[in-house]
Coordinates of C-alpha atoms in Angstrom, one line a residue:
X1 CA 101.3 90.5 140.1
X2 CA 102.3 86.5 139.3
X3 CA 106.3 87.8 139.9
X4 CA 105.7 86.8 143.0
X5 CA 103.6 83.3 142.8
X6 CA 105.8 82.1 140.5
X7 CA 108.8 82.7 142.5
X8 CA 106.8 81.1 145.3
X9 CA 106.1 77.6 142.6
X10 CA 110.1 78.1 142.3
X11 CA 111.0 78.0 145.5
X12 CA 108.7 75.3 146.4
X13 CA 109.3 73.0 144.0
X14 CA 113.0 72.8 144.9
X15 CA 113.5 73.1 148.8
X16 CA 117.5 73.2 148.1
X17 CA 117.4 75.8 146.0
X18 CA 119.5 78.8 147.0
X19 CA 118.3 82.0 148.0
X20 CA 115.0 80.6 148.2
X21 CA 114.1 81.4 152.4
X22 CA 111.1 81.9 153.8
X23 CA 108.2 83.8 152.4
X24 CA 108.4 86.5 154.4
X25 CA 112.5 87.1 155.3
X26 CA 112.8 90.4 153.2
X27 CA 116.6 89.8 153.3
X28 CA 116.6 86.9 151.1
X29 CA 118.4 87.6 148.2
X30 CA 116.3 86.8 144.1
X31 CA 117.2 83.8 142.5
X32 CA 119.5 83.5 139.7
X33 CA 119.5 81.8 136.2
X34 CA 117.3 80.6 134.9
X35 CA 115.1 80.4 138.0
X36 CA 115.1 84.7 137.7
X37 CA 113.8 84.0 134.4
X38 CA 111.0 82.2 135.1
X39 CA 110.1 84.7 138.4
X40 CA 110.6 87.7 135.6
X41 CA 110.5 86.9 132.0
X42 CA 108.1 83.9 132.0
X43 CA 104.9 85.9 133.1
X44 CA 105.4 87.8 130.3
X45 CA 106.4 85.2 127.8
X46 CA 103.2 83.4 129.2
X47 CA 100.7 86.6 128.5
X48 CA 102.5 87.0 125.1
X49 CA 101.2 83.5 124.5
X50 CA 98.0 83.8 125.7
X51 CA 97.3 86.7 123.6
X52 CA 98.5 85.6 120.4
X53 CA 96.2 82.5 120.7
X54 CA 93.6 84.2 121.6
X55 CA 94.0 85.9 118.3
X56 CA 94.6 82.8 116.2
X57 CA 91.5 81.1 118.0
X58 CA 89.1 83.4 116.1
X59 CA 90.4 82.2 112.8
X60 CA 90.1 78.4 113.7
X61 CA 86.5 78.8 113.7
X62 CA 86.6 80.4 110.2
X63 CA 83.7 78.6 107.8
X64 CA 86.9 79.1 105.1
X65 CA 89.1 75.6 105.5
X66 CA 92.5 77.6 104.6
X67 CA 92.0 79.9 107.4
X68 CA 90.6 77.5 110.0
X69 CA 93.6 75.1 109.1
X70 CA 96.4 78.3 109.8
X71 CA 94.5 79.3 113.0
X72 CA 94.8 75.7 114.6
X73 CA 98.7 75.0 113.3
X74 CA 99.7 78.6 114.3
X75 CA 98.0 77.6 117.9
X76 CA 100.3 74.7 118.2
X77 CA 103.2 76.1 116.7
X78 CA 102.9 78.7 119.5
X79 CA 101.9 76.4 122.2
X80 CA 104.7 74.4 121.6
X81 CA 107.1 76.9 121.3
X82 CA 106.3 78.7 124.2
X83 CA 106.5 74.9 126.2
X84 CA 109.4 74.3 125.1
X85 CA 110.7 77.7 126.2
X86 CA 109.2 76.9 129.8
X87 CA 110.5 73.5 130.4
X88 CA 113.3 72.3 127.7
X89 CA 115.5 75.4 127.6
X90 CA 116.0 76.2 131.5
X91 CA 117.4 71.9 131.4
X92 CA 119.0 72.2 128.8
X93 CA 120.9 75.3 129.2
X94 CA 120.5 76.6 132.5
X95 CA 122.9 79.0 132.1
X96 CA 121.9 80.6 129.0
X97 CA 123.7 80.7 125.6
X98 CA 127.4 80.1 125.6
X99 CA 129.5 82.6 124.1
X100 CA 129.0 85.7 123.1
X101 CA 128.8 85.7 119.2
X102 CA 127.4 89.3 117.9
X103 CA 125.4 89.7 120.9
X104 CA 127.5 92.5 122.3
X105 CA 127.2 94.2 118.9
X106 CA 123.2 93.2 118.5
X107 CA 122.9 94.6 121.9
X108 CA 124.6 98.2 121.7
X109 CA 122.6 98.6 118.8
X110 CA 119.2 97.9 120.3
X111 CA 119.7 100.1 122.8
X112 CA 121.0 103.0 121.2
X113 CA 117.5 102.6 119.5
X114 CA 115.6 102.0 122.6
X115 CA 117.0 105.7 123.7
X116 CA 116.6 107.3 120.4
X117 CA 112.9 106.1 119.5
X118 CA 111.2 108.0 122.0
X119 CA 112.3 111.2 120.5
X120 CA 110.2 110.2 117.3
X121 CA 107.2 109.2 119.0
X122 CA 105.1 112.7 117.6
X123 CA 106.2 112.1 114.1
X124 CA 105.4 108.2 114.3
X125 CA 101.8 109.2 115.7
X126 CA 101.4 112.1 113.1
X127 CA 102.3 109.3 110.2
X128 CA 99.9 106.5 112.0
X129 CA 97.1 109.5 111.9
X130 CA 97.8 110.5 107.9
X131 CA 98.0 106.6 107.6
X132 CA 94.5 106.1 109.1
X133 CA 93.3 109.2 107.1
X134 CA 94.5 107.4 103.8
X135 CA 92.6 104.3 104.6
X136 CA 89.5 106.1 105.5
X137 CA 89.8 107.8 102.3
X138 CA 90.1 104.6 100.0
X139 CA 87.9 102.3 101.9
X140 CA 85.9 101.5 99.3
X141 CA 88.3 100.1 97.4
X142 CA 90.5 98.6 100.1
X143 CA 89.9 95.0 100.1
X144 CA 89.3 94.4 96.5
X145 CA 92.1 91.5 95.8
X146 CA 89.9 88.5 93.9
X147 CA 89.9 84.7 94.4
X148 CA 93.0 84.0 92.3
X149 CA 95.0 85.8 95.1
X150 CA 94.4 82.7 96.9
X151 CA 96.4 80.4 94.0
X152 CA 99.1 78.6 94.1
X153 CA 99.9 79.3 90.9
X154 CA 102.4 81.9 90.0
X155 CA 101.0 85.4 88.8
X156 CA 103.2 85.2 85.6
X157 CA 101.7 81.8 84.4
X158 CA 98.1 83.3 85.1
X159 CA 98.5 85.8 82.6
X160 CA 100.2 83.5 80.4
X161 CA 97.4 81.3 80.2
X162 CA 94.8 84.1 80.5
X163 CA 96.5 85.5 77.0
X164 CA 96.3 82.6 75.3
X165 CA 92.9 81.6 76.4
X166 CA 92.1 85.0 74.3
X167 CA 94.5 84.3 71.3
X168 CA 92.6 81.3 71.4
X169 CA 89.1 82.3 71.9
X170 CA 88.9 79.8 74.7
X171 CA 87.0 80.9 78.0
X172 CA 88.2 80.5 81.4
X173 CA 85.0 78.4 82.8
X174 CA 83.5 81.6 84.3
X175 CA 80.5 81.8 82.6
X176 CA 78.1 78.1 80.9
X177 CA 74.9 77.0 80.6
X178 CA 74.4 73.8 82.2
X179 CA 72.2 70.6 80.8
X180 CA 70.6 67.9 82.7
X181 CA 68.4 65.2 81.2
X182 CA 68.2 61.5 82.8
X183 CA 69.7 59.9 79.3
X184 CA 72.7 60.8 77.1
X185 CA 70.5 61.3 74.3
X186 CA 67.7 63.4 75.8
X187 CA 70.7 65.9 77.0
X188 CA 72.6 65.7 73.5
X189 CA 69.2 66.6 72.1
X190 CA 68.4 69.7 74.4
X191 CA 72.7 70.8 73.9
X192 CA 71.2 70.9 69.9
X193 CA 68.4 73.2 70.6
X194 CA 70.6 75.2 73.0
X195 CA 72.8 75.5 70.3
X196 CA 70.7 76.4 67.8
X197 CA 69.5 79.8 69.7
X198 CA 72.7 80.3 71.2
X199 CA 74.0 80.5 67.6
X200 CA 72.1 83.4 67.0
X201 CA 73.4 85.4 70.0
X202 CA 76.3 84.9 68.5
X203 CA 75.5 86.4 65.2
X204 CA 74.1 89.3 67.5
X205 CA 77.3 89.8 69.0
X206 CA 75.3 89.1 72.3
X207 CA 78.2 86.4 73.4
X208 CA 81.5 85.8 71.5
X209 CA 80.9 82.0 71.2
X210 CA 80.3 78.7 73.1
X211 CA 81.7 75.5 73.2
X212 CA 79.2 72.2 72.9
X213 CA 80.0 68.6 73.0
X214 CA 77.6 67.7 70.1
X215 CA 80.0 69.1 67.8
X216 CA 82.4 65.9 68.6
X217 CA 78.8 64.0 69.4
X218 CA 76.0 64.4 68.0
X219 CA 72.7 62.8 69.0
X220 CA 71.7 59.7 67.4
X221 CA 68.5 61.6 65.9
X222 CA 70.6 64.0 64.1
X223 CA 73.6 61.5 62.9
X224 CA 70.5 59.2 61.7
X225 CA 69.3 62.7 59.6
X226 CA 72.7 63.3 58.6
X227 CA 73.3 59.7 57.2
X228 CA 69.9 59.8 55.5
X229 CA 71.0 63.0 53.5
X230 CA 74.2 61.4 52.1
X231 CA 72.9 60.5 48.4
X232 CA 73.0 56.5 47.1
X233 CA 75.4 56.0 44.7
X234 CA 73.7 56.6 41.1
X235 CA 72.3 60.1 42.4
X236 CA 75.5 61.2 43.6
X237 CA 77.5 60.1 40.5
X238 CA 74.4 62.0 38.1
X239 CA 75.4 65.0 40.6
X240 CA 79.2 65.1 40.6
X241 CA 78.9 64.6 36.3
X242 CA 76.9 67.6 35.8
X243 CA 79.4 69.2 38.7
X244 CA 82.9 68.3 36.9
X245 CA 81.0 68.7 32.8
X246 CA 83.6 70.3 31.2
X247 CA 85.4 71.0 33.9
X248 CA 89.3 70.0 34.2
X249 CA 88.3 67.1 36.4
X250 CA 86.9 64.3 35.2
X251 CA 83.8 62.6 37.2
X252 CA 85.6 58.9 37.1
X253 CA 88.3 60.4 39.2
X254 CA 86.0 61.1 42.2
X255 CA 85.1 57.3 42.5
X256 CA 86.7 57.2 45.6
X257 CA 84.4 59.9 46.5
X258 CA 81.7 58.4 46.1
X259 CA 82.6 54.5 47.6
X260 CA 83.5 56.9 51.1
X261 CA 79.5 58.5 50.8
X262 CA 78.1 54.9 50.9
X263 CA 80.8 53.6 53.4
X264 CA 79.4 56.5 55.9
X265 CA 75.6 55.9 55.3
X266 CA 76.1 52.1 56.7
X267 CA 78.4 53.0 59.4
X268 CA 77.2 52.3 62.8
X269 CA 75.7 55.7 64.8
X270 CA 78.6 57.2 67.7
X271 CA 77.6 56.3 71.6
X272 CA 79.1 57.7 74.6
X273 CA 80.4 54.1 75.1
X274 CA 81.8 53.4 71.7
X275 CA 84.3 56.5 72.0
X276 CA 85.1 55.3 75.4
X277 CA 88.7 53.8 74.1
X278 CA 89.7 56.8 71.4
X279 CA 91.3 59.8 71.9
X280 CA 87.8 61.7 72.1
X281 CA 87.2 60.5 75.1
X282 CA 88.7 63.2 77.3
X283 CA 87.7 65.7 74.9
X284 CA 83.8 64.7 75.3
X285 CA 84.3 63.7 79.3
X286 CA 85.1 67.6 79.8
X287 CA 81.7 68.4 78.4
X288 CA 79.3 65.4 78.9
X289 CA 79.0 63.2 82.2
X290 CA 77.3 61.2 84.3
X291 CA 76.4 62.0 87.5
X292 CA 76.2 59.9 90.8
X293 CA 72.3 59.9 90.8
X294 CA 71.9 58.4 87.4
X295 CA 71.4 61.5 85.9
X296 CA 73.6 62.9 82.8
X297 CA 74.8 66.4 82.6
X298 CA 76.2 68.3 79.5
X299 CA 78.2 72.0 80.1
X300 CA 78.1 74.5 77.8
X301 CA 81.1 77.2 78.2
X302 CA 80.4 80.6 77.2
X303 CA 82.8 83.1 75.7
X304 CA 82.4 86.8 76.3
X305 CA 82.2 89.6 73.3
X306 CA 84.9 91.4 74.0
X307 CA 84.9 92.2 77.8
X308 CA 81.3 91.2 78.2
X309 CA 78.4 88.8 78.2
X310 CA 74.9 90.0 77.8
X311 CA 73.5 87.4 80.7
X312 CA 70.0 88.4 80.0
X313 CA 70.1 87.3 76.3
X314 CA 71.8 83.8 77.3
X315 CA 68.6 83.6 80.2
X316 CA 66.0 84.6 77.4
X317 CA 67.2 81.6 75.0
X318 CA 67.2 79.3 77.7
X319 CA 63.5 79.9 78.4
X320 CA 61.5 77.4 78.2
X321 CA 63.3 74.4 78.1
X322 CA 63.5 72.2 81.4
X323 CA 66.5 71.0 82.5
X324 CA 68.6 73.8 81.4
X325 CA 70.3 76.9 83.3
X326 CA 73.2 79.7 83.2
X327 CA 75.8 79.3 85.5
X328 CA 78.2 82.6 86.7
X329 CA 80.9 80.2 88.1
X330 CA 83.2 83.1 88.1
X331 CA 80.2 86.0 89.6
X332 CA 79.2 83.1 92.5
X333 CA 83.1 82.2 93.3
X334 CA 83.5 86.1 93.4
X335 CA 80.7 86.3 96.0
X336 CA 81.5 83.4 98.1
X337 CA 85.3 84.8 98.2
X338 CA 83.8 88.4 99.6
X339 CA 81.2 86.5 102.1
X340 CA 84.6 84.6 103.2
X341 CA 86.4 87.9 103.8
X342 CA 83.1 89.8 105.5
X343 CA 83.3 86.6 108.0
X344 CA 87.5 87.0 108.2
X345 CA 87.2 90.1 108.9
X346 CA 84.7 90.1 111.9
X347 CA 86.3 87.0 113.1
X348 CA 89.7 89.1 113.4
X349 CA 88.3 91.9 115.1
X350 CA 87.1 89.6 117.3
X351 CA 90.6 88.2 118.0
X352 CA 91.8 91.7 118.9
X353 CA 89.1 92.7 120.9
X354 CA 90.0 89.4 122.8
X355 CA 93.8 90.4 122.9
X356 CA 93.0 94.0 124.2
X357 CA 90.7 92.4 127.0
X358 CA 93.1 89.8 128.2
X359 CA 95.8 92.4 128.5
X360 CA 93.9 94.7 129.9
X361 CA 93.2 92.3 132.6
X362 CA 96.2 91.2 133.1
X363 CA 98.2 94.9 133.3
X364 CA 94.6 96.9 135.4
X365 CA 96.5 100.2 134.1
X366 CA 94.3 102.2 131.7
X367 CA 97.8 104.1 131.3
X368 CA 99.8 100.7 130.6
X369 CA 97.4 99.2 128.2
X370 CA 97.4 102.5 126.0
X371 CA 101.5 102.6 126.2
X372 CA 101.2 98.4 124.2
X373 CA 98.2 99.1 122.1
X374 CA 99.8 102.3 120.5
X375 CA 102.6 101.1 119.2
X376 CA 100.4 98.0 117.9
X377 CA 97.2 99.9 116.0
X378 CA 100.2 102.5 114.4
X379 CA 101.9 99.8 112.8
X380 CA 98.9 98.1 111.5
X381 CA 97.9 101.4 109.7
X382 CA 101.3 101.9 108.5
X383 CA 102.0 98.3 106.9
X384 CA 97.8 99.0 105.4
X385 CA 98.8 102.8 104.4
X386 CA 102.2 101.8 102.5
X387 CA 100.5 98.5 100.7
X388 CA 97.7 101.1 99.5
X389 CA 100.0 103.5 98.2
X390 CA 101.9 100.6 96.4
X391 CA 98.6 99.8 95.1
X392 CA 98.4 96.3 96.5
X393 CA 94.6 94.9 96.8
X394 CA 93.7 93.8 99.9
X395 CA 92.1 90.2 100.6
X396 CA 92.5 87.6 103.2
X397 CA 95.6 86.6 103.4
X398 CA 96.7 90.4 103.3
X399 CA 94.4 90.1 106.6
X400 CA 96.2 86.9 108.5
X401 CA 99.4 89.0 107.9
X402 CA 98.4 91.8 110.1
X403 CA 96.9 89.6 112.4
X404 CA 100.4 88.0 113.2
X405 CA 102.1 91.4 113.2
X406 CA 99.8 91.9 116.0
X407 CA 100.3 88.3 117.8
X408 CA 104.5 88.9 117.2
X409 CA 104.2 93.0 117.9
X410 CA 102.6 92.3 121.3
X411 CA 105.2 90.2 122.4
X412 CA 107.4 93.1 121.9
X413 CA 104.8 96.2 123.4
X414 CA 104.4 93.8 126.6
X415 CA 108.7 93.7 126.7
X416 CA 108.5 97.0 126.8
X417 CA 105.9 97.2 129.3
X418 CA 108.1 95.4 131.9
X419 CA 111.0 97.1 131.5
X420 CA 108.7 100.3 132.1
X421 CA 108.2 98.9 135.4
X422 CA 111.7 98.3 136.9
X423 CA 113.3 95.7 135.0
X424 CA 116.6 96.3 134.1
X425 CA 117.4 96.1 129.7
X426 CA 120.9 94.8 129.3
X427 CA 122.7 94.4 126.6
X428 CA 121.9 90.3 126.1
X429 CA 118.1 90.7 126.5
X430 CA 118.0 93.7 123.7
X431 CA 120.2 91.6 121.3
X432 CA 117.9 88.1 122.2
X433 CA 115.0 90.4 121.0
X434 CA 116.5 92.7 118.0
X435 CA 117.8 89.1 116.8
X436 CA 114.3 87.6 117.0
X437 CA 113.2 90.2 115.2
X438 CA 115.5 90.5 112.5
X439 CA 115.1 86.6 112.0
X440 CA 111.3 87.1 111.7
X441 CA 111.8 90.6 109.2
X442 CA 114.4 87.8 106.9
X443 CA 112.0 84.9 107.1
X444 CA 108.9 86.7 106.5
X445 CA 110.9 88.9 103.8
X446 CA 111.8 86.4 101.6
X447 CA 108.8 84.7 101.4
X448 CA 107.7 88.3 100.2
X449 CA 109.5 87.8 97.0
X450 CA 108.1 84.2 96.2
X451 CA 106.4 84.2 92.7
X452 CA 103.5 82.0 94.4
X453 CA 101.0 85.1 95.2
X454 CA 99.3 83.8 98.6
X455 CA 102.8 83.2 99.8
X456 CA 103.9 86.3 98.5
X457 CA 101.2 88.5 100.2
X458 CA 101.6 87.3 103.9
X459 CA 105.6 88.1 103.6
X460 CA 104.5 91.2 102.0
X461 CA 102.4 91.9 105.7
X462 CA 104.3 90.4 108.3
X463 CA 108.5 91.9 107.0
X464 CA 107.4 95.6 107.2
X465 CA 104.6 94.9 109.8
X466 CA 107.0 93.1 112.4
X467 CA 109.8 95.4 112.1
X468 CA 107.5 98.3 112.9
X469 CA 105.7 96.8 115.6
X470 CA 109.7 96.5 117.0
X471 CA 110.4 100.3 116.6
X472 CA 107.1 101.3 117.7
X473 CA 107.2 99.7 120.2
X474 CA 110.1 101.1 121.8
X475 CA 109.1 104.1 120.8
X476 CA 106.2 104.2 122.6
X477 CA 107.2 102.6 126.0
X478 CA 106.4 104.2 129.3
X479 CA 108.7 106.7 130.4
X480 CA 110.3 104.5 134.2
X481 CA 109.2 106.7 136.9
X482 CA 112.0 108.5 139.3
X483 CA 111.1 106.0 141.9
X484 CA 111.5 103.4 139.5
X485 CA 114.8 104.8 138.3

């Protein structure tokens, strides 16, 4: 349908052009170079383009920042490409590649695939049908991969730390009780009381522990009660005689003792600001701060009995006190994760609902469209079926994988397409695409083996998704016509 305008925008924008008579002289001959490329391949570089941003454009208005951000680069990475493809190629080599390389090679191997696919399209479809059987059959637990999929961090140093959090009794932040009180005092204070009730969940077995900055600072009420506990001098020494009577130590030994006792009851009560300059500090900063609005604000980590935490015991010892709240950081990060991938998800099927459209406008062949959007939907299910039998959990990332093996696989289906309609595959145009393909299966392979888990699970995706979307696609290509032949 454009074939012909574009040859037309050829034609006229260079009136010496060869071969280029008049519109309507049915002898003249097709340009040649690169100027055949742009009246035959460009059309469909152009709608490959289109439809892969059209894709991407649903993700760069994602509410999650990560996808938003990939949508918008992997619209200008494509925009960009495809310009330069348009305009900076065809002037910079007009004539194509020089030499041959392994392109003779690349190319008798692409199309002894081209003519063998076809013979496999019934078993491909009866593999894309068990696939989507599969799926429907675990789709509860499909997407079930947690936040941490998204970290940067390597899986083997998240276990690390997670087993020596345990050895250690130390919590991962998932679970505290939060204190706010507008001074440092009032919100030492209520951390006391807290404490106090929390200690007896503990002795319940209701929670495994907790962590509280009074430990390292007290309030000033209760280091004034402490200091006016410590015994004067006489009383203590009348204690530690009748302690050490006839006992292998002698009372006069423990002078020392007893010089430290009075030293403490005249020493001068602990402030936030007086262990500003020790190494306390960023012990008590974890735990105790100031916020923006005056405010101060002391957390309280909670440590699980075993696997659990009985949440309604923490809320019942926190009645009654203003000021003070349970926190599931870890339940609410959960959540906002699976609200992020409900909104993905939609947003995505948006993307290919806009694809199908714009190809389905651009080919008007009910026929056609079916013949690219096969071979796309089968590889999808198979890249989803073989990640669920290898019992991979699903989250977003998993998602923006199969969401470029549909933006590269369509570039392929509509190659297909136009060679279904006349267009001659030689051997250099089958090795220019089973070479882009292969450098897409490496690229996207190796990033499959990174340790760094996001990285890791859109190489996992794209590799086996791209390279199917290839074979499929020439597997399902529409059979040329005799008159077409």
């Amino acid at each position: 349908m454009l074939s012909g305008d574009w040859s037309s925008d050829v034609c006229s924008s260079d009136l010496n052009t060869p071969n280029c008579g008049g519109q309507g002289d049915a002898g003249a001959a097709r340009p040649d170079g690169w100027r055949q490329w742009l009246v035959d391949g460009w059309p469909t570089v152009r709608l490959g383009l289109l439809t892969s941003v059209c894709g991407f454009a649903a993700l760069a208005f994602s509410a999650f920042p990560g996808l938003a951000q990939l949508g918008v680069f992997s619209i200008a990475g494509l925009v960009a490409a495809a310009l330069t493809t348009r305009f900076v190629l065809p002037m910079l080599m007009p004539d194509g590649a020089r030499g041959r390389g392994m392109r003779r090679l690349l190319g008798q191997w692409a199309m002894r695939l081209v003519a063998v696919l076809p013979r496999w399209r019934p078993l491909l479809s009866a593999l894309g049908l068990a696939s989507a059987g599969l799926l429907l059959w675990h789709h509860n637990h499909l997407w079930r991969a947690e936040l941490s999929s998204l970290s940067p961090v390597p899986s083997a140093a998240l276990a690390l730390d997670a087993s020596l959090r345990a050895e250690l009794s130390q919590n991962d932040g998932g679970s505290l009780v939060a204190v706010q009180a507008d001074s440092a005092q009032a919100v030492l204070h209520a951390t006391e009381v807290i404490g106090q009730r929390l200690d007896g969940l503990v002795a319940q077995g209701r929670i495994g522990g907790f962590d509280s900055v009074t430990r390292l600072l007290p309030s000033l009420a209760t280091q004034k009660a402490r200091q006016a506990a410590l015994p004067e001098a006489e009383a203590l020494q009348v204690a530690l005689a009748q302690a050490t009577k006839e006992g292998p130590l002698p009372a006069a030994k423990l002078a020392p003792f007893v010089a430290d006792v009075q030293a403490a009851r005249a020493l001068p009560l602990v402030t936030p600001e007086a262990i500003a300059n020790t190494p306390l500090r960023p012990l008590v900063a974890n735990l105790l701060m100031r916020r923006a609005d005056g405010q101060w604000l002391a957390l309280m980590p909670l440590q699980a009995a075993g696997n659990t935490l009985d949440e309604a015991a923490v809320k019942g010892a926190l009645q009654g006190l203003n000021g003070a709240q349970w926190l599931d950081i870890s339940g609410e990060l959960g959540r906002l994760y699976r609200r992020y991938l409900g909104e993905a998800q939609s947003q995505a099927l948006l993307g290919v609902a806009g694809v199908v459209l714009l190809m389905a406008l651009w080919l008007r062949s009910g026929r056609r469209l079916l013949a690219v959007c096969q071979p796309l939907l089968v590889s999808v299910l198979l890249t989803m079926a073989g990640l669920t039998l290898l019992q991979v959990p699903l989250g977003i990332l998993h998602m923006v994988g199969l969401l470029l093996v549909v933006a590269v696989g369509s570039n392929y289906a509509l190659f297909f397409d136009l060679l279904s309609q006349g267009d001659q595959a030689n051997e250099d145009t089958m090795a220019s695409l089973l070479l882009a393909n292969l450098t897409t299966v490496l690229s996207f392979g190796l990033i499959a083996f990174s340790a760094i888990p996001s990285l890791s699970a859109i190489g996992r995706v794209v590799a086996p998704g791209a390279a199917l979307a290839l074979l499929l696609s020439a597997a399902y290509a529409p059979r040329r016509s005799s008159a077409q032949a």
